[in-house]
Amino acid sequence: LFAPLAERLPHPWGTVALFALISAGIGLIVGVDTTPAVITGMILLGMGNGMATLARATVIADRYGSAAYGTIASVAAAATIGARAAAPVLAAVYAAAVGYRALLITLAAIAFLAALLAYGAERREPDASFSEVVRL
């Protein structure tokens, strides 16, 4: 679905759509206690995560061009890998403190917030060079 969505949706809405899929998937898994809802939620979550992987490459190229693509992509990959490595431990600690359901609701809310932030970021023209972004 990524290619047809990328062609048909304005660029900011494509980014919003992938985070919305993640949020909707988690929301279904948490909010509806039936097997079909959980399966549908898992499918939406998987679609959103898959689209995020594909979008990461295209967003970097679209925003910063191809000249420094390798450097920018490696910084983004390092941050992503670090987050994926820390996430299970942090999620387990958080779930132990507040419960598994609260963890999933928090994750859905974070994905929804990411959709809003992505939309706001995509609407703006890039006003900083890569070297300025990396220094932040």
Coordinates of C-alpha atoms in Angstrom, one line a residue:
L1 CA 0.0 0.0 0.0
F2 CA 2.9 2.3 0.5
A3 CA 3.5 3.2 -3.2
P4 CA -0.2 3.9 -4.1
L5 CA -0.6 6.0 -0.9
A6 CA 2.6 7.9 -1.6
E7 CA 1.4 8.7 -5.1
R8 CA -2.1 9.8 -4.1
L9 CA -1.7 11.5 -0.7
P10 CA 0.0 14.9 -0.3
H11 CA 3.4 14.3 1.3
P12 CA 2.5 15.4 4.8
W13 CA -0.6 13.2 4.9
G14 CA 1.5 10.1 3.9
T15 CA 3.6 10.5 7.0
V16 CA 0.5 11.1 9.1
A17 CA -1.1 8.1 7.6
L18 CA 1.6 5.7 8.7
F19 CA 1.7 6.9 12.3
A20 CA -2.1 6.9 12.3
L21 CA -2.1 3.2 11.2
I22 CA 0.3 2.4 14.1
S23 CA -1.9 4.3 16.6
A24 CA -5.1 2.7 15.2
G25 CA -3.6 -0.8 15.3
I26 CA -2.5 -0.4 19.0
G27 CA -5.9 1.2 19.8
L28 CA -7.8 -1.8 18.3
I29 CA -5.6 -4.3 20.2
V30 CA -6.2 -2.5 23.5
G31 CA -9.7 -1.2 23.0
V32 CA -11.7 -4.1 21.5
D33 CA -11.6 -7.5 23.2
T34 CA -12.4 -9.8 20.2
T35 CA -10.1 -12.0 18.1
P36 CA -11.0 -10.2 14.8
A37 CA -10.3 -6.8 16.3
V38 CA -6.9 -8.0 17.6
I39 CA -6.0 -9.5 14.2
T40 CA -7.1 -6.3 12.4
G41 CA -5.1 -4.3 14.9
M42 CA -2.0 -6.4 14.3
I43 CA -2.4 -6.0 10.6
L44 CA -2.7 -2.2 10.9
L45 CA 0.2 -2.1 13.2
G46 CA 2.4 -4.2 10.9
M47 CA 1.3 -2.0 7.9
G48 CA 2.3 1.2 9.7
N49 CA 5.6 -0.2 10.8
G50 CA 6.4 -1.5 7.3
M51 CA 5.4 1.9 5.8
A52 CA 7.6 3.7 8.4
T53 CA 10.6 1.7 7.2
L54 CA 10.0 2.6 3.6
A55 CA 9.2 6.2 4.4
R56 CA 12.4 6.7 6.4
A57 CA 14.4 6.4 3.3
T58 CA 12.3 8.6 1.1
V59 CA 11.8 11.3 3.7
I60 CA 15.5 11.7 4.2
A61 CA 16.1 12.0 0.4
D62 CA 13.2 14.4 -0.1
R63 CA 14.2 16.7 2.7
Y64 CA 18.0 16.7 2.4
G65 CA 18.8 15.5 -1.1
S66 CA 21.2 12.7 -2.1
A67 CA 24.5 14.4 -1.4
A68 CA 24.7 13.5 2.3
Y69 CA 22.1 10.7 2.3
G70 CA 24.5 8.1 3.7
T71 CA 25.5 10.2 6.6
I72 CA 22.0 11.3 7.4
A73 CA 20.6 7.8 7.0
S74 CA 23.3 6.3 9.3
V75 CA 22.5 8.9 12.1
A76 CA 18.8 8.1 11.7
A77 CA 19.5 4.3 11.8
A78 CA 21.7 4.6 14.9
A79 CA 18.9 6.5 16.7
T80 CA 16.3 3.9 15.6
I81 CA 18.4 0.9 16.6
G82 CA 19.2 2.5 19.9
A83 CA 15.5 3.1 20.6
R84 CA 14.6 -0.5 19.5
A85 CA 17.2 -1.9 21.8
A86 CA 16.1 0.1 24.8
A87 CA 12.4 -0.1 24.2
P88 CA 11.7 -3.7 25.5
V89 CA 13.5 -3.0 28.8
L90 CA 11.9 0.4 29.3
A91 CA 8.4 -1.0 28.3
A92 CA 8.8 -3.8 30.8
V93 CA 9.7 -1.4 33.6
Y94 CA 6.8 0.9 32.6
A95 CA 4.3 -2.0 32.4
A96 CA 5.4 -3.3 35.8
A97 CA 4.7 0.1 37.2
V98 CA 1.4 0.9 35.5
G99 CA 0.1 -2.3 33.9
Y100 CA 0.2 -3.7 30.4
R101 CA -3.0 -2.1 29.2
A102 CA -1.7 1.4 30.3
L103 CA 1.5 0.7 28.4
L104 CA -0.4 0.0 25.2
I105 CA -2.6 3.0 25.7
T106 CA 0.5 5.1 26.2
L107 CA 2.1 3.7 23.0
A108 CA -1.0 4.4 21.0
A109 CA -1.0 8.0 22.4
I110 CA 2.7 8.4 21.5
A111 CA 2.0 7.2 17.9
F112 CA -0.9 9.6 17.6
L113 CA 1.3 12.5 18.9
A114 CA 4.0 11.4 16.4
A115 CA 1.4 11.7 13.6
L116 CA 0.6 15.2 14.7
L117 CA 4.2 16.2 14.9
A118 CA 5.1 14.6 11.6
Y119 CA 2.3 16.5 9.9
G120 CA 3.6 19.8 11.4
A121 CA 7.2 19.0 10.4
E122 CA 6.3 18.0 6.9
R123 CA 4.3 21.1 6.3
R124 CA 7.3 23.3 6.9
E125 CA 10.0 23.7 4.3
P126 CA 13.4 22.5 5.6
D127 CA 15.1 25.6 7.0
A128 CA 18.2 24.0 8.3
S129 CA 21.0 22.2 6.6
F130 CA 22.0 18.7 7.7
S131 CA 25.0 20.0 9.6
E132 CA 22.7 22.3 11.6
V133 CA 20.3 19.4 12.3
V134 CA 23.0 17.0 13.5
R135 CA 24.4 19.7 15.9
L136 CA 21.0 19.9 17.6

